[in-house]
Short mmCIF file of C-alpha atoms and ligand atoms in Angstrom, two decimals:
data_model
loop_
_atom_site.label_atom_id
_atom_site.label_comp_id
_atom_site.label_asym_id
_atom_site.label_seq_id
_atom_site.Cartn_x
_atom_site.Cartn_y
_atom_site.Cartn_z
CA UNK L 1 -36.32 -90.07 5.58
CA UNK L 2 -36.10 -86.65 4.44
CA UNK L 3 -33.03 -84.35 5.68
CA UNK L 4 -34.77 -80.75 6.42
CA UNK L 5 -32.44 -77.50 7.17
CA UNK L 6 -34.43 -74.44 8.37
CA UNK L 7 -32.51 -71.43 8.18
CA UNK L 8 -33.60 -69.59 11.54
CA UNK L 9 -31.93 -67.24 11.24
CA UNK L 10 -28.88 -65.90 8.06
CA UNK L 11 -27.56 -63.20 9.97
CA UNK L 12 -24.15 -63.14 11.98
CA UNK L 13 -23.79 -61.37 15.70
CA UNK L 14 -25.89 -57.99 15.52
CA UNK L 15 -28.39 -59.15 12.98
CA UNK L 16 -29.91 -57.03 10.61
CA UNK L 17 -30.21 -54.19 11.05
CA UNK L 18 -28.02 -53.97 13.98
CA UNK L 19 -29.53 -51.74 16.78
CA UNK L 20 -26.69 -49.28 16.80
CA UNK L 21 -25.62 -49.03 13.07
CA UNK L 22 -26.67 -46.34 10.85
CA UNK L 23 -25.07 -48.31 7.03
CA UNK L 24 -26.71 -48.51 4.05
CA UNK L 25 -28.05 -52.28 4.42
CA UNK L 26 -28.85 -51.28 7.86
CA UNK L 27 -30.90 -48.54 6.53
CA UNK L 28 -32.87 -50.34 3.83
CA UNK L 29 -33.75 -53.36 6.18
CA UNK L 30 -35.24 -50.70 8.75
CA UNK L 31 -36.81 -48.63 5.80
CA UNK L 32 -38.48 -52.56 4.66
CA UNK L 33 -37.04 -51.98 0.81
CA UNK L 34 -34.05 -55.20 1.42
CA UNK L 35 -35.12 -58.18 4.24
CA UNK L 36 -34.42 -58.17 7.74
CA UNK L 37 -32.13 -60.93 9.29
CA UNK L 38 -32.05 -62.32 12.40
CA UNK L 39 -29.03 -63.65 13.93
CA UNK L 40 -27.05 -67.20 13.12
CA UNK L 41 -29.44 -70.41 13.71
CA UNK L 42 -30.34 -73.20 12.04
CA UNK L 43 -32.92 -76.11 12.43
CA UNK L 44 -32.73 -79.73 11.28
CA UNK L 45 -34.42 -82.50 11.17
CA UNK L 46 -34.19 -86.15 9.63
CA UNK L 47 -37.76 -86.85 10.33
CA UNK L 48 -40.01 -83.17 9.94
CA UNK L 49 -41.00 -83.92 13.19
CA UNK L 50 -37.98 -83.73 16.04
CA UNK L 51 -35.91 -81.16 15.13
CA UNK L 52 -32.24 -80.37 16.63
CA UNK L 53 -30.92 -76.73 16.48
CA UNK L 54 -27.32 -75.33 15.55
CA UNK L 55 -26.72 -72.52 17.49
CA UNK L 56 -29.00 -70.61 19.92
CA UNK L 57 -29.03 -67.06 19.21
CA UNK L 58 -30.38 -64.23 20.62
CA UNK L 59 -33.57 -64.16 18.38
CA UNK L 60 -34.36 -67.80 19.44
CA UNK L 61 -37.79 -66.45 20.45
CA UNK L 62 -38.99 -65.34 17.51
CA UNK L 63 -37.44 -67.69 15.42
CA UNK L 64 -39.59 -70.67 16.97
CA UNK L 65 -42.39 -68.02 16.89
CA UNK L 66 -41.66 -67.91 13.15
CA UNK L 67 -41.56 -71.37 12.59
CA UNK L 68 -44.48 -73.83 12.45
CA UNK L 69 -42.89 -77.34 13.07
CA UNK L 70 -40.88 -75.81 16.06
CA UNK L 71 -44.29 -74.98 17.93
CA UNK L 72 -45.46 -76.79 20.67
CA UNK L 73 -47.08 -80.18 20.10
CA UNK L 74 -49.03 -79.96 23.43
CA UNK L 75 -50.08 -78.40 26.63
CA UNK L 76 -45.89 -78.52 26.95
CA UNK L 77 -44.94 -80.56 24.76
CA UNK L 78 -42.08 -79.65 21.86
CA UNK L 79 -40.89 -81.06 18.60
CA UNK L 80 -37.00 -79.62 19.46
CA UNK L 81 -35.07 -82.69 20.56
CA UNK L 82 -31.48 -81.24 21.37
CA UNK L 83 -29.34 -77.57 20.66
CA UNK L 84 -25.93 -78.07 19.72
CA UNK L 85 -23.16 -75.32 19.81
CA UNK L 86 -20.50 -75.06 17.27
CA UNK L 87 -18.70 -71.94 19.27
CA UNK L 88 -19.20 -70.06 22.51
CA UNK L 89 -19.74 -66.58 21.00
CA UNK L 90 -22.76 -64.51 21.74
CA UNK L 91 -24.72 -65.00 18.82
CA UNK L 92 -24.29 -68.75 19.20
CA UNK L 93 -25.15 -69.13 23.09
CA UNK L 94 -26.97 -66.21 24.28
CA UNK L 95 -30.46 -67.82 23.05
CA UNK L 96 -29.90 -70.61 25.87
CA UNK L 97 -31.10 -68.06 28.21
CA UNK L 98 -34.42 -68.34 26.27
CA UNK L 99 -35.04 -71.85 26.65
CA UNK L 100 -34.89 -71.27 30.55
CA UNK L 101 -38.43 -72.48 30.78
CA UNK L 102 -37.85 -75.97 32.60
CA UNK L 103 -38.91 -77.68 28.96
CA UNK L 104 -36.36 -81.21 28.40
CA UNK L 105 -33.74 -81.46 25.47
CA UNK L 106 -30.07 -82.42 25.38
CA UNK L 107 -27.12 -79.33 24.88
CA UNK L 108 -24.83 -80.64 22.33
CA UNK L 109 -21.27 -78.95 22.30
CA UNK L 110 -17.43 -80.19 22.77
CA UNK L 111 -15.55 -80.12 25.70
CA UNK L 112 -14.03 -76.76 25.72
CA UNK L 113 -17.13 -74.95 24.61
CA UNK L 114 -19.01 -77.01 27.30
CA UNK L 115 -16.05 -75.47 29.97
CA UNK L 116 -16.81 -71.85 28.47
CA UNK L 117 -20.86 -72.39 29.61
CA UNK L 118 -19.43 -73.72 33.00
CA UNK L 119 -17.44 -70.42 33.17
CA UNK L 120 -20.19 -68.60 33.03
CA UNK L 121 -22.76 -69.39 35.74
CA UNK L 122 -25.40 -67.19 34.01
CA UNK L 123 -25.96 -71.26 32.22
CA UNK L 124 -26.69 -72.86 35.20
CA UNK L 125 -30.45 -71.04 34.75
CA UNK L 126 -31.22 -74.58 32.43
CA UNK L 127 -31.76 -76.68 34.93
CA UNK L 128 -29.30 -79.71 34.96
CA UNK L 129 -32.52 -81.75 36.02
CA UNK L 130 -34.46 -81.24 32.53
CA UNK L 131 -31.33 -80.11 30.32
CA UNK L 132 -29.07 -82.77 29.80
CA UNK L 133 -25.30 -81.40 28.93
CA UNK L 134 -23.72 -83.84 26.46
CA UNK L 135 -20.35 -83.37 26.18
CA UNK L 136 -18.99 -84.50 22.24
CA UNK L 137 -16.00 -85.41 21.36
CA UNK L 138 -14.32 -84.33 17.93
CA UNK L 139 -14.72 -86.85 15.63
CA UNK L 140 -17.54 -89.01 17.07
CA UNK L 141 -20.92 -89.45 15.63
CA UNK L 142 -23.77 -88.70 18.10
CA UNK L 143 -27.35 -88.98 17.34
CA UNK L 144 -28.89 -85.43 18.23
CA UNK L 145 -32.68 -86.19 17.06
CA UNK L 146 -33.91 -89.31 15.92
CA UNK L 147 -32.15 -90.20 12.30
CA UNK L 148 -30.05 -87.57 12.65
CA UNK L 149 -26.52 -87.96 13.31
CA UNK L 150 -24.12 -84.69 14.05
CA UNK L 151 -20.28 -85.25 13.73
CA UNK L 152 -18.53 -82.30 14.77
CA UNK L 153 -14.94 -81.34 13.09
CA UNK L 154 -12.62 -78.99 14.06
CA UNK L 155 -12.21 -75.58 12.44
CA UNK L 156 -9.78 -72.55 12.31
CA UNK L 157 -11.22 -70.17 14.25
CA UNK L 158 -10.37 -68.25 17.59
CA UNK L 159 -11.61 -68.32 21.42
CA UNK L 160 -14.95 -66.32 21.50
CA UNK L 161 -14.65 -62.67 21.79
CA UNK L 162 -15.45 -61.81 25.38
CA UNK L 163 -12.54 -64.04 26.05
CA UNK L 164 -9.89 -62.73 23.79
CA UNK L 165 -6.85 -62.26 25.46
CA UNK L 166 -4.05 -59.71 24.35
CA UNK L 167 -2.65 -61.60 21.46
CA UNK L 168 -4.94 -64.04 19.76
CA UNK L 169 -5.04 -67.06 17.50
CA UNK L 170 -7.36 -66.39 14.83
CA UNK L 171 -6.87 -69.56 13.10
CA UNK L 172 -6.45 -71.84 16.09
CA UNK L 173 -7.42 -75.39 15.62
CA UNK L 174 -9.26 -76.79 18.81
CA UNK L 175 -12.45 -77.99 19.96
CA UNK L 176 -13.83 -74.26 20.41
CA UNK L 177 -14.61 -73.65 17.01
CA UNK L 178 -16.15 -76.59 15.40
CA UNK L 179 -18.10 -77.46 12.10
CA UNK L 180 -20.95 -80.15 11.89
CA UNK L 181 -21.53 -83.22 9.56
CA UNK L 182 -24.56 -84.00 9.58
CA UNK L 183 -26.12 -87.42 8.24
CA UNK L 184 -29.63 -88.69 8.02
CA UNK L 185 -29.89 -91.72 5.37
CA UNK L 186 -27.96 -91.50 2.58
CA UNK L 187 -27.85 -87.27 3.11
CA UNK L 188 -24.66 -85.92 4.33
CA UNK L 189 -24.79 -81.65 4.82
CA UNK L 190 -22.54 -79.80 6.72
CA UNK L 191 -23.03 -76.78 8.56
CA UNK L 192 -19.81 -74.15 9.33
CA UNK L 193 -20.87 -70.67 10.29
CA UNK L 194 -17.28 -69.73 11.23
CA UNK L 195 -14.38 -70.41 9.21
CA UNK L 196 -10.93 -68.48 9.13
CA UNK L 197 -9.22 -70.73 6.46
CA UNK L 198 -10.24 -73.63 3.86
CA UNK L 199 -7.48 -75.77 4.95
CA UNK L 200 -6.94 -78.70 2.72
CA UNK L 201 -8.63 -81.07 5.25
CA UNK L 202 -11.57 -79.37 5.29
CA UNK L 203 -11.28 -79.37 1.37
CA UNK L 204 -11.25 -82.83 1.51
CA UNK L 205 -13.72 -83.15 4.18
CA UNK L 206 -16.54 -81.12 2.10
CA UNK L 207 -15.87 -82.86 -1.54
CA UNK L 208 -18.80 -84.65 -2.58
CA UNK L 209 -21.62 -83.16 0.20
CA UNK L 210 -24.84 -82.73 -1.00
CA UNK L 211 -25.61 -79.64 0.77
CA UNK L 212 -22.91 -76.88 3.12
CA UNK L 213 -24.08 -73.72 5.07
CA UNK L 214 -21.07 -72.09 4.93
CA UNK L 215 -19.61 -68.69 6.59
CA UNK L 216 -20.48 -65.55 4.79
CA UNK L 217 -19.56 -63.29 7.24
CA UNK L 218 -18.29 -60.77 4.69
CA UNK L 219 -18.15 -59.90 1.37
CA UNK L 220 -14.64 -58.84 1.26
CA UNK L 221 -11.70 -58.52 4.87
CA UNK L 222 -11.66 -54.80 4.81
CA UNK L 223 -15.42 -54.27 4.20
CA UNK L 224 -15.97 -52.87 8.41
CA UNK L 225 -13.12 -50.97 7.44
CA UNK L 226 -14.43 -49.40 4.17
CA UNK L 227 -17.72 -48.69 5.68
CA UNK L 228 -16.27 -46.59 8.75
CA UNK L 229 -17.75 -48.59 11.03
CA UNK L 230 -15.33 -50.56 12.94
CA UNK L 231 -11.34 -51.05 13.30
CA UNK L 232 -11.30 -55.22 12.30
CA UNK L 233 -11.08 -56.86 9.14
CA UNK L 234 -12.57 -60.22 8.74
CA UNK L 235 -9.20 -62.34 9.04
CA UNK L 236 -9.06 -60.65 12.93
CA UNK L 237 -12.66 -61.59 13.33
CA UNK L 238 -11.80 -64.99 12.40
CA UNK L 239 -13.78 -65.29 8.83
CA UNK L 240 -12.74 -65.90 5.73
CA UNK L 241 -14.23 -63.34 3.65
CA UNK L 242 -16.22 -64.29 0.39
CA UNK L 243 -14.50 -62.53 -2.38
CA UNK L 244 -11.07 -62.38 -3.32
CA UNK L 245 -8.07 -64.79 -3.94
CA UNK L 246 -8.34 -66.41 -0.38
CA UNK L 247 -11.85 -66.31 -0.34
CA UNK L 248 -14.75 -68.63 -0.25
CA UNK L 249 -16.14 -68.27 -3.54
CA UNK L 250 -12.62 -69.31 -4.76
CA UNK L 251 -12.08 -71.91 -2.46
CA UNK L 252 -14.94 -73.72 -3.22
CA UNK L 253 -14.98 -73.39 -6.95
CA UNK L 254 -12.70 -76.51 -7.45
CA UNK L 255 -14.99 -78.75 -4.96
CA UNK L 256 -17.57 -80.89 -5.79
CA UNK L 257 -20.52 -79.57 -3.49
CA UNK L 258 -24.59 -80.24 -4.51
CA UNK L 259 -25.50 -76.80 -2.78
CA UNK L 260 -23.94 -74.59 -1.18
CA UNK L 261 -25.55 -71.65 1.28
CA UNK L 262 -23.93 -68.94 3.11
CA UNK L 263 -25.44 -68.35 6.42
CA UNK L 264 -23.98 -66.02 8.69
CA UNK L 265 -23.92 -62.71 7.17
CA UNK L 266 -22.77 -59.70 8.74
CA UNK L 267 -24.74 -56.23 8.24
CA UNK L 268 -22.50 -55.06 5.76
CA UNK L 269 -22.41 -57.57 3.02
CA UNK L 270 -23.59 -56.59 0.07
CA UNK L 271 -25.08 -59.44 -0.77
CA UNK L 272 -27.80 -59.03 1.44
CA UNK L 273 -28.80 -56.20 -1.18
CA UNK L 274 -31.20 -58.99 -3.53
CA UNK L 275 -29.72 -56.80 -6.59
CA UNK L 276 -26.38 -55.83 -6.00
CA UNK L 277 -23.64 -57.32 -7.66
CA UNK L 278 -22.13 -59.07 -5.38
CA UNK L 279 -25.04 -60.92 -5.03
CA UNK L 280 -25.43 -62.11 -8.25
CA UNK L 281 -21.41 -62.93 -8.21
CA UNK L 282 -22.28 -65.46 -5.33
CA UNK L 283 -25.09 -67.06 -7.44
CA UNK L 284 -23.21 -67.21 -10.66
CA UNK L 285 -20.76 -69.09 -9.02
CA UNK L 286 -23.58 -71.40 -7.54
CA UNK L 287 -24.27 -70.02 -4.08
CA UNK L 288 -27.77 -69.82 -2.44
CA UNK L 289 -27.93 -66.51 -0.39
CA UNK L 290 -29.55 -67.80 3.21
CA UNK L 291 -32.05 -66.09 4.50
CA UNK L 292 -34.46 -66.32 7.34
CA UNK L 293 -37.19 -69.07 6.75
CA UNK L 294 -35.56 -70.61 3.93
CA UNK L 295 -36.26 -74.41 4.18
CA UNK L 296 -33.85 -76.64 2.10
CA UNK L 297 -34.64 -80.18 2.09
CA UNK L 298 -32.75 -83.35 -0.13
C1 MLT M 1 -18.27 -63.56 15.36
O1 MLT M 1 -18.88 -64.36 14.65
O2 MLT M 1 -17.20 -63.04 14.98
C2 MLT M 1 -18.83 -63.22 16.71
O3 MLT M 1 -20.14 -63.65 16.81
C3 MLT M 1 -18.66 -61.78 17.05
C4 MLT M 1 -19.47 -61.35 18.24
O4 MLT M 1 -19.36 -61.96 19.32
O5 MLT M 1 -20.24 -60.40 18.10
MN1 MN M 2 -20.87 -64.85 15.04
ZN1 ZN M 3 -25.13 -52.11 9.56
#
């Protein structure tokens, strides 16, 4: 068996570009001169031929349009086995509303992201007679396409936006922000698109994997900030930022990791820009930039 990861999409909520933002990487992904993103999503598979995907986002349609082993196999027929959610925000959920089409596969998520679905009856439009909820517990290995086996972890992180009360946890530890192990053989990759902190059990935790998507949300906190387009840094957002003493590319310099992708990239970060020098910061220090249709196999 072969573990295959199928970046669907690199981009976090908004995408690139966003439809309302006028900054520079904005601009060059409209104008064609860097790539366009679509939002967070990846697809997995132990096999090449059931697949199992992390997060439904709001491009879900054109990602499977994009991708050849997530086409139909039949009249309706479909290689994609099971979705499983590792938060409730937009980016992450709003793509279930796309796979309305009474086609069968098990939803994957924890209890209290399953409770935020319930919240929201807008869900109940997968029918509960062809899409199975599967509730999964912190902690406990479930098989989410054959071969495959997802383990989800808890991560600091913070209740989805739309949900936000008036003070907020940004580095809560629950079961509403969560990061998968995956296994398939003798493979073990992990996929965290949101992270507010590399604590030291998720230090721990990620020693030794072959392969981690990790959260590249931004480049540095302050970057909305700097570019005059928004009020939050990326600690209030509930990302660690890439850059800087707390950062990911420092946090994961002392760890033993085979690859290691950011996925998850929000509009502004630089490294989206294939020459800037951010971007070649990131690679020197051994990180793959994700990008849509990027297919990593070990
Ligand atoms: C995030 O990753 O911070 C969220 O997806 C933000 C959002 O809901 O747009
Ligand atoms: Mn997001
Ligand atoms: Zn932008």
């Amino acid at each position: 068996m072969t573990f295959r990861a199928r970046i669907l999409g690199a981009a976090a909520g908004g995408g690139l570009p966003q439809w309302n933002c006028g900054c520079e990487n904005c601009n060059l992904a409209r104008s064609g001169d860097i790539p366009a993103q679509t939002q967070s999503s990846l697809a997995v598979s132990a096999n090449g031929t059931d697949w199992a995907i992390l997060n439904a986002s709001p491009d879900i349609r054109q990602q499977m349009a994009d991708c050849p082993v997530l086409h139909p196999t039949g009249l309706r027929e479909m290689p994609l086995r099971s979705v499983l959610l590792t938060n409730g925000d937009i980016d992450h959920v709003a793509g279930l509303l796309t796979l309305r089409e009474m086609q069968p596969f098990t939803l994957y998520a924890t209890p209290g992201i399953q409770e935020v679905l319930d919240g929201n009856p807008i869900f109940s439009a997968l029918n509960a007679s062809v899409v199975d909820r599967a509730t999964v517990h912190l902690d406990k290995p479930t098989e989410i396409a054959p071969g495959l086996s997802a383990t989800l972890f808890s991560v600091p992180g913070k209740v989805p936006l739309y949900l936000e009360g008036d003070t907020v946890q940004t580095d809560l530890l629950g079961d509403q922000t969560v990061g998968v192990h995956l296994q398939a053989g003798e493979t073990d990759a992990y996929y965290i698109p949101g992270c507010a902190l590399l604590n030291d059990d998720l230090r721990a935790r990620l020693n030794g994997a072959a392969l981690v998507f990790f959260d590249g949300t931004l480049w540095q906190d302050d970057e909305m900030l700097r570019a005059g387009i928004g009020q939050k840094t990326g600690k209030r957002m509930g990302h660690m930022s890439m850059s800087g003493p707390d950062g990911s590319l420092a946090a994961f310099d002392t760890l033993d990791v085979g690859r290691k992708v950011y996925v998850h990239m929000n509009n502004t970060n630089p490294v989206l820009r294939p020459a800037s020098p951010e971007r070649a910061r990131a690679q020197a220090a051994g990180w793959t930039i994700g990008q849509d249709g990027m297919e990593i196999a070990t």
